[in-house]
Coordinates of C-alpha atoms (C1' of nucleotides) in Angstrom, one line a residue:
Chain A
M13 CA 46.6 91.2 81.0
A14 CA 47.8 93.6 83.7
R15 CA 49.4 97.1 83.6
T16 CA 48.7 98.7 80.3
K17 CA 51.2 100.5 78.1
G18 CA 51.3 104.3 78.8
S19 CA 49.2 104.1 81.9
V20 CA 49.7 106.9 84.4
G21 CA 48.1 107.1 87.8
A22 CA 47.3 110.8 87.8
T23 CA 45.6 110.6 84.4
T24 CA 43.4 107.7 85.4
Q25 CA 42.5 109.4 88.7
K26 CA 41.3 112.5 86.9
A27 CA 39.4 110.4 84.3
I28 CA 37.6 108.6 87.2
L29 CA 36.6 111.8 88.9
D30 CA 35.3 113.4 85.6
A31 CA 33.4 110.3 84.6
A32 CA 31.9 109.9 88.0
K33 CA 30.5 113.5 87.9
T34 CA 28.9 112.9 84.6
L35 CA 27.4 109.6 85.6
I36 CA 26.1 110.9 88.9
V37 CA 24.4 113.8 87.1
K38 CA 22.9 111.4 84.6
H39 CA 21.7 108.6 86.9
G40 CA 22.0 109.9 90.5
F41 CA 24.8 108.7 92.8
E42 CA 23.1 105.6 94.2
A43 CA 22.1 104.4 90.7
M44 CA 25.6 105.0 89.2
T45 CA 27.5 101.7 89.2
L46 CA 31.2 101.3 89.6
R47 CA 31.1 99.0 86.5
Q48 CA 29.6 101.9 84.5
L49 CA 32.3 104.1 85.9
A50 CA 35.1 101.7 85.1
A51 CA 33.8 101.1 81.5
E52 CA 33.6 104.9 80.9
V53 CA 37.3 105.2 82.0
G54 CA 38.2 102.1 80.0
V55 CA 39.4 100.0 82.9
Q56 CA 38.2 97.0 85.0
P57 CA 36.0 97.6 88.0
A58 CA 38.6 96.4 90.4
S59 CA 41.1 99.0 89.1
V60 CA 38.9 101.8 90.3
Y61 CA 39.7 100.8 93.9
R62 CA 43.3 101.9 93.4
Y63 CA 41.9 105.4 93.4
I64 CA 39.0 105.3 95.8
D65 CA 38.4 103.7 99.1
S66 CA 34.7 103.0 98.4
K67 CA 31.8 104.3 96.4
D68 CA 30.7 106.4 99.4
A69 CA 34.1 108.0 99.8
L70 CA 34.1 109.0 96.2
L71 CA 31.0 111.1 96.6
A72 CA 32.3 112.6 99.8
A73 CA 35.5 113.6 98.1
L74 CA 33.7 115.1 95.1
M75 CA 31.4 117.2 97.2
S76 CA 33.9 118.3 99.8
T77 CA 36.4 119.3 97.1
H78 CA 33.8 121.3 95.3
M79 CA 32.8 123.3 98.4
D80 CA 36.5 123.9 99.3
A81 CA 37.2 125.2 95.8
L82 CA 34.1 127.5 95.9
I83 CA 35.1 129.0 99.2
C84 CA 38.7 129.5 98.1
A85 CA 37.6 131.1 94.8
W86 CA 35.6 133.7 96.6
E87 CA 38.4 134.4 99.1
A88 CA 40.9 134.8 96.2
L89 CA 38.7 137.2 94.3
E90 CA 40.6 140.5 94.1
D91 CA 37.8 143.1 93.7
K92 CA 35.1 142.4 96.2
G93 CA 33.9 146.0 96.2
E94 CA 33.9 148.6 98.9
T95 CA 30.3 149.8 99.5
P96 CA 27.5 147.3 100.1
D97 CA 26.2 148.1 96.6
E98 CA 29.5 147.2 95.0
Q99 CA 30.0 144.2 97.2
L100 CA 26.6 142.8 96.3
E101 CA 27.2 143.4 92.6
A102 CA 30.6 141.6 92.9
F103 CA 29.0 138.7 94.6
V104 CA 26.3 138.3 92.0
A105 CA 28.8 138.3 89.2
F106 CA 31.2 135.9 91.0
H107 CA 28.5 133.4 92.0
I108 CA 27.0 133.2 88.5
R109 CA 30.3 133.1 86.7
Y110 CA 31.7 130.4 89.0
H111 CA 28.7 128.2 89.1
V112 CA 27.8 128.3 85.5
E113 CA 31.2 126.9 84.6
R114 CA 30.8 124.0 87.0
R115 CA 27.2 122.9 86.5
E116 CA 27.9 119.2 87.2
D117 CA 29.4 120.0 90.6
V118 CA 26.5 122.3 91.4
F119 CA 24.0 119.7 90.5
I120 CA 25.7 117.1 92.6
A121 CA 26.1 119.4 95.5
N122 CA 22.4 120.3 95.4
M123 CA 21.1 116.8 94.9
E124 CA 23.3 114.3 96.7
L125 CA 23.5 115.5 100.2
R126 CA 21.0 112.7 100.8
S127 CA 23.6 110.0 99.9
L128 CA 26.3 111.2 102.2
G129 CA 27.1 109.6 105.5
E130 CA 26.5 111.5 108.6
A131 CA 30.1 112.9 109.0
A132 CA 30.5 113.8 105.4
R133 CA 27.1 115.5 105.3
A134 CA 27.9 117.6 108.3
D135 CA 31.2 118.6 106.7
V136 CA 29.5 119.7 103.5
V137 CA 26.7 121.5 105.2
A138 CA 29.1 123.5 107.3
K139 CA 31.0 124.6 104.2
R140 CA 27.8 125.5 102.5
R141 CA 26.9 127.6 105.5
A142 CA 30.3 129.3 105.5
Y143 CA 29.8 130.3 101.8
E144 CA 26.3 131.6 102.4
L145 CA 27.6 133.8 105.2
N146 CA 29.6 135.8 102.6
L147 CA 26.3 137.0 101.1
W148 CA 24.5 137.2 104.4
R149 CA 27.1 139.6 105.8
I150 CA 27.0 141.9 102.7
L151 CA 23.2 142.2 103.1
E152 CA 23.6 142.8 106.9
E153 CA 26.0 145.6 106.3
G154 CA 23.9 147.2 103.6
V155 CA 20.9 147.2 105.9
K156 CA 23.0 148.6 108.8
T157 CA 24.3 151.5 106.6
G158 CA 20.8 152.1 105.2
D159 CA 21.8 151.3 101.7
F160 CA 19.4 148.3 101.6
P161 CA 15.8 148.4 102.8
E162 CA 14.9 146.3 105.9
T163 CA 14.2 142.7 105.2
D164 CA 14.7 139.2 106.7
L165 CA 18.3 138.5 106.2
E166 CA 18.1 134.7 106.2
V167 CA 15.2 134.5 103.7
A168 CA 16.8 137.2 101.5
T169 CA 20.1 135.3 101.5
Y170 CA 18.5 132.0 100.5
A171 CA 16.3 133.7 97.9
I172 CA 19.1 135.5 96.2
L173 CA 21.3 132.3 96.2
A174 CA 18.5 130.2 94.8
M175 CA 17.9 132.8 92.0
L176 CA 21.6 133.0 91.1
T177 CA 22.2 129.2 91.2
G178 CA 19.1 128.6 89.2
V179 CA 21.0 129.9 86.1
C180 CA 22.8 126.6 86.0
F181 CA 19.6 124.7 85.2
W182 CA 18.8 126.5 82.0
Y183 CA 22.1 128.1 80.8
R184 CA 23.5 126.8 77.5
P185 CA 26.8 128.0 76.2
D186 CA 25.3 128.5 72.8
G187 CA 22.2 130.3 74.2
R188 CA 20.8 133.7 73.2
L189 CA 22.7 135.6 75.9
S190 CA 26.3 135.6 77.0
I191 CA 27.3 135.0 80.6
E192 CA 28.1 138.6 81.0
Q193 CA 24.6 139.6 79.8
I194 CA 23.0 137.1 82.1
I195 CA 25.0 138.5 85.0
A196 CA 23.9 142.0 84.1
V197 CA 20.3 141.0 84.1
H198 CA 20.6 139.4 87.5
Q199 CA 22.5 142.3 88.9
G200 CA 19.6 144.5 87.8
L201 CA 17.1 142.2 89.4
V202 CA 18.9 142.0 92.7
M203 CA 20.0 145.6 92.9
R204 CA 16.9 147.4 91.5
G205 CA 14.4 144.7 91.9
V206 CA 11.8 143.8 89.4
V207 CA 9.5 146.7 90.3
S208 CA 11.8 149.4 91.5
G209 CA 9.3 152.1 92.0
A210 CA 6.4 150.2 93.4
L211 CA 5.4 149.8 97.1
Q212 CA 8.3 151.8 98.5
T213 CA 8.4 151.3 102.2
A214 CA 10.1 154.5 103.2
Chain B
M10 CA -1.3 83.4 101.1
A11 CA -3.2 85.5 98.5
R12 CA -5.8 88.3 98.8
T13 CA -5.5 89.7 102.3
K14 CA -8.4 90.6 104.6
G15 CA -9.6 94.2 104.2
S16 CA -7.6 94.9 101.1
V17 CA -8.9 97.6 98.9
G18 CA -7.4 98.5 95.5
A19 CA -7.8 102.3 95.8
T20 CA -6.1 102.3 99.2
T21 CA -3.2 100.3 98.0
Q22 CA -2.8 102.4 94.9
K23 CA -2.5 105.6 97.0
A24 CA -0.1 103.9 99.3
I25 CA 2.1 102.9 96.4
L26 CA 2.2 106.4 94.9
D27 CA 2.9 108.0 98.3
A28 CA 5.7 105.5 99.2
A29 CA 7.1 105.9 95.7
K30 CA 7.5 109.7 96.2
T31 CA 9.2 109.3 99.5
L32 CA 11.6 106.7 98.1
I33 CA 12.4 108.6 95.0
V34 CA 13.3 111.7 97.0
K35 CA 15.4 109.7 99.4
H36 CA 17.3 107.6 96.8
G37 CA 16.6 108.9 93.4
F38 CA 14.3 107.2 90.9
E39 CA 16.8 104.9 89.3
A40 CA 18.1 103.7 92.7
M41 CA 14.6 103.2 94.2
T42 CA 13.8 99.5 93.9
L43 CA 10.3 98.0 93.5
R44 CA 11.2 95.7 96.3
Q45 CA 11.7 98.6 98.6
L46 CA 8.5 100.1 97.4
A47 CA 6.6 96.9 97.9
A48 CA 8.1 96.5 101.4
E49 CA 7.1 100.0 102.3
V50 CA 3.5 99.4 101.3
G51 CA 3.5 96.0 103.0
V52 CA 3.0 93.9 99.9
Q53 CA 5.0 91.5 97.6
P54 CA 6.9 93.0 94.7
A55 CA 4.7 91.2 92.2
S56 CA 1.6 92.9 93.6
V57 CA 2.8 96.3 92.7
Y58 CA 2.3 95.4 89.0
R59 CA -1.5 95.4 89.6
Y60 CA -1.2 99.2 89.8
I61 CA 1.7 100.2 87.5
D62 CA 2.7 99.0 84.0
S63 CA 6.4 99.4 84.7
K64 CA 8.8 101.3 86.9
D65 CA 9.2 103.9 84.1
A66 CA 5.5 104.4 83.8
L67 CA 5.2 105.0 87.5
L68 CA 7.6 108.0 87.3
A69 CA 5.9 109.4 84.2
A70 CA 2.5 109.2 85.9
L71 CA 3.9 110.9 89.1
M72 CA 5.5 113.8 87.2
S73 CA 2.7 114.4 84.6
T74 CA 0.0 114.3 87.4
H75 CA 2.0 116.9 89.4
M76 CA 2.3 119.3 86.5
D77 CA -1.4 118.9 85.6
A78 CA -2.4 119.6 89.1
L79 CA -0.2 122.7 89.3
I80 CA -1.5 124.2 86.1
C81 CA -5.1 123.5 87.2
A82 CA -4.5 125.0 90.6
W83 CA -3.4 128.3 89.1
E84 CA -6.3 128.4 86.7
A85 CA -8.7 127.7 89.5
L86 CA -7.3 130.5 91.6
E87 CA -10.0 133.1 92.1
D88 CA -8.2 136.3 92.8
K89 CA -5.3 136.6 90.3
G90 CA -5.3 140.4 90.6
E91 CA -6.0 143.2 88.1
T92 CA -3.0 145.4 87.7
P93 CA 0.4 143.9 86.9
D94 CA 1.5 144.7 90.5
E95 CA -1.4 142.8 91.9
Q96 CA -1.0 139.9 89.5
L97 CA 2.7 139.5 90.4
E98 CA 1.9 139.5 94.1
A99 CA -0.8 137.0 93.6
F100 CA 1.5 134.7 91.6
V101 CA 4.3 134.9 94.2
A102 CA 1.9 134.0 96.9
F103 CA 0.3 131.2 94.9
H104 CA 3.6 129.7 93.8
I105 CA 5.1 129.5 97.2
R106 CA 2.0 128.3 99.0
Y107 CA 1.4 125.6 96.5
H108 CA 5.0 124.3 96.2
V109 CA 5.8 124.4 99.8
E110 CA 3.0 122.0 100.6
R111 CA 4.2 119.6 97.9
R112 CA 7.9 119.5 98.4
E113 CA 8.3 115.9 97.4
D114 CA 6.6 116.4 94.0
V115 CA 8.7 119.6 93.4
F116 CA 11.9 117.8 94.2
I117 CA 11.0 114.9 91.8
A118 CA 9.9 117.3 89.1
N119 CA 13.2 119.2 89.3
M120 CA 15.4 116.2 89.5
E121 CA 14.1 113.3 87.6
L122 CA 13.5 114.7 84.1
R123 CA 16.6 112.8 83.3
S124 CA 15.0 109.4 84.0
L125 CA 11.9 110.0 81.8
G126 CA 11.6 108.4 78.4
E127 CA 11.6 110.7 75.4
A128 CA 7.8 111.0 75.1
A129 CA 7.1 111.5 78.8
R130 CA 9.9 114.0 79.0
A131 CA 8.5 116.1 76.2
D132 CA 5.1 116.0 77.8
V133 CA 6.4 117.2 81.2
V134 CA 8.6 119.9 79.6
A135 CA 5.7 121.3 77.6
K136 CA 3.6 121.5 80.8
R137 CA 6.4 123.2 82.7
R138 CA 6.6 125.7 79.8
A139 CA 2.9 126.3 80.0
Y140 CA 3.1 127.1 83.7
E141 CA 6.1 129.4 83.3
L142 CA 4.2 131.4 80.7
N143 CA 1.7 132.5 83.4
L144 CA 4.5 134.5 85.1
W145 CA 6.1 135.5 81.8
R146 CA 2.9 137.2 80.6
I147 CA 2.5 139.1 83.8
L148 CA 6.0 140.5 83.5
E149 CA 5.4 141.2 79.8
E150 CA 2.2 143.2 80.6
G151 CA 3.9 145.1 83.4
V152 CA 6.7 146.2 81.2
K153 CA 4.3 147.2 78.5
T154 CA 2.2 149.3 80.8
G155 CA 5.4 150.8 82.3
D156 CA 4.7 149.4 85.8
F157 CA 7.8 147.3 85.6
P158 CA 11.2 148.5 84.4
E159 CA 12.7 147.1 81.2
T160 CA 14.4 143.7 81.7
D161 CA 14.9 140.5 79.8
L162 CA 11.6 138.7 80.2
E163 CA 13.0 135.1 79.8
V164 CA 15.8 135.6 82.3
A165 CA 13.5 137.4 84.7
T166 CA 10.9 134.7 84.5
Y167 CA 13.5 131.9 85.3
A168 CA 15.1 134.0 88.0
I169 CA 11.9 134.7 89.9
L170 CA 10.7 131.1 89.6
A171 CA 14.1 129.8 90.9
M172 CA 13.9 132.1 93.8
L173 CA 10.4 131.1 94.7
T174 CA 10.8 127.4 94.2
G175 CA 14.0 127.6 96.3
V176 CA 11.9 128.0 99.4
C177 CA 11.1 124.3 99.2
F178 CA 14.7 123.3 99.9
W179 CA 15.0 125.0 103.2
Y180 CA 11.4 125.4 104.5
R181 CA 10.5 123.5 107.6
P182 CA 7.0 123.6 109.0
D183 CA 8.3 124.2 112.5
G184 CA 10.7 127.0 111.3
R185 CA 11.1 130.5 112.6
L186 CA 8.7 132.1 110.0
S187 CA 5.2 131.1 108.9
I188 CA 4.5 130.5 105.3
E189 CA 2.6 133.8 105.2
Q190 CA 5.6 135.6 106.5
I191 CA 7.9 133.9 104.0
I192 CA 5.5 134.9 101.2
A193 CA 5.5 138.5 102.4
V194 CA 9.3 138.6 102.4
H195 CA 9.4 137.2 98.9
Q196 CA 6.8 139.6 97.7
G197 CA 8.9 142.4 99.1
L198 CA 12.0 141.1 97.3
V199 CA 10.2 140.6 94.0
M200 CA 8.2 143.8 94.1
R201 CA 10.6 146.3 95.7
G202 CA 13.8 144.5 95.0
V203 CA 16.6 144.0 97.4
V204 CA 17.9 147.5 96.9
S205 CA 14.9 149.6 96.0
G206 CA 16.6 152.9 95.8
A207 CA 19.9 152.0 94.3
L208 CA 20.9 152.4 90.6
Q209 CA 17.5 153.6 89.4
T210 CA 17.4 153.5 85.6
A211 CA 14.8 156.1 85.1
Chain C
dC18 C1' 70.4 94.7 83.8
dT19 C1' 68.2 93.4 87.8
dA20 C1' 65.0 94.9 91.7
dT21 C1' 61.3 97.4 92.9
dT22 C1' 57.3 99.9 92.5
dA23 C1' 53.0 101.4 89.9
dA24 C1' 49.1 100.2 87.4
dT25 C1' 46.2 97.0 85.9
dC26 C1' 43.8 92.5 85.3
dA27 C1' 40.6 88.2 85.7
dA28 C1' 37.8 85.7 88.8
dA29 C1' 35.0 85.2 92.4
dC30 C1' 31.9 86.4 96.9
dG31 C1' 27.0 86.6 98.3
dT32 C1' 23.2 89.7 97.3
dA33 C1' 19.7 92.0 94.9
dC34 C1' 17.5 93.7 90.6
dG35 C1' 12.8 94.3 87.3
dT36 C1' 9.6 91.5 85.7
dT37 C1' 6.5 87.3 84.5
dC38 C1' 3.9 83.3 85.8
dG39 C1' 0.3 80.6 87.6
dT40 C1' -2.0 80.1 92.0
dT41 C1' -4.8 81.3 96.0
dT42 C1' -7.9 83.7 98.9
dA43 C1' -11.3 87.6 99.9
dA44 C1' -15.1 90.3 98.5
dT45 C1' -19.0 91.0 95.5
dT46 C1' -22.8 89.8 92.6
dA47 C1' -26.6 86.8 90.9
Chain D
dT13 C1' -25.2 79.8 98.1
dA14 C1' -22.7 79.5 93.7
dA15 C1' -20.2 82.1 90.3
dT16 C1' -17.4 85.8 89.4
dT17 C1' -14.2 89.3 90.0
dA18 C1' -10.6 91.8 92.8
dA19 C1' -6.3 91.7 95.3
dA20 C1' -2.8 89.6 96.7
dC21 C1' 0.8 85.6 96.9
dG22 C1' 5.4 82.6 96.2
dA23 C1' 8.7 81.2 93.1
dA24 C1' 11.5 81.8 89.4
dC25 C1' 14.0 84.1 85.1
dG26 C1' 18.6 85.9 83.7
dT27 C1' 21.4 89.9 84.9
dA28 C1' 24.0 93.0 87.6
dC29 C1' 25.7 94.9 92.0
dG30 C1' 30.1 96.6 95.4
dT31 C1' 34.0 94.7 96.8
dT32 C1' 38.2 91.5 97.8
dT33 C1' 41.9 88.6 96.3
dG34 C1' 46.1 87.4 94.2
dA35 C1' 48.4 87.3 89.9
dT36 C1' 50.6 89.9 86.0
dT37 C1' 52.7 93.3 83.2
dA38 C1' 54.9 98.2 82.5
dA39 C1' 57.8 101.7 84.0
dT40 C1' 61.4 103.3 87.1
dA41 C1' 65.6 103.1 90.2
dG42 C1' 70.1 101.2 91.6

DNA sequence: CTATTAATCAAACGTACGTTCGTTTAATTA
DNA sequence: TAATTAAACGAACGTACGTTTGATTAATAG
């Protein structure tokens, strides 16, 4: 056999990327085999090489594409708010909404930095840093204007991001709360804090 | 060759578990090979089977042991605080301090649930739930006494845990801040919130 | 309706996998 | 010192790995 009836390159390409994400989440990148991937797509192992240069390049493409899309999605967001308060609320909503719909990409981006080559890793790390800066700058401005209390900006940035991204690890589409409700709870936690009245500094 | 001079079972056992943790973090459990593990310990692959029943059993033992130790460490903590405020501060400090010193175990516990068999997975999930309940109950009491504002207890529990555990992913022993400083910042974020004065509900 | 290009195949390369087996040497006990 | 136990060994099992090669068929263009 050779070329199959109805085969289309773009379709196979997308099927390969989708199957790869699922297999990487389930087994880890190193443990995923191209034979599994080919079987999932319904194709012979050799055929996968029409669409990827190597297993390593596949991972690099997946992660880099994810980071690019994330950064672009934030830039494309229309209402990013005016005041620091509004901006922070907008960021919380955007981050949860975007990540919860792409849990496979988020899982891979968080787990498989270890499997990237040096150049690809540097690329992804730089893009992650660029995205983090969006939140960092919001906090910085809020502290500057006095809207937010003094705190360590780096730690606060990481802490808020970890909290928001964490939703991906327990969210289920058929769960008790809708995404909008989950966003509201997190906005409350970030904006008011868990203990709004306790231990005021000023 | 056979038994080597100076070989002691307990020593080899510990070396195997330590090397396994490092290799799992670096490659993922499925991708870690027993041949790598044996080489790291300085022993033949067959020798590893004096200390483990199978590769799967090794992972189950690592994860279950970690969860047991975590639960026991919290139970053994002397000063858990009296008021909800004190209890929450104590939990934040304990959680960060304990996890930051065991980053390999934390990474494995968060990543490799997927590689556990059904029984072992249920065991670890139950223990994780038991640990989470410690924080959940503190928040519940604080809301009941009016010390904490109303919020969804489940989401708040997960959100705080994600934020605290997240420290493991960027903490470096030679970093800018000490563990005690990092704890203080997180206590501030959890207790006062990022924006203490904004959007007060009551 | 032929020529070309796109999409896939089958087969093979050397290498490595988890695990079992029976053997061999070191340390401990009697 | 002799018997026993603890701790390791080397070799092998069938299976699967990432990747390359050249052939083969389907769709498209002239």
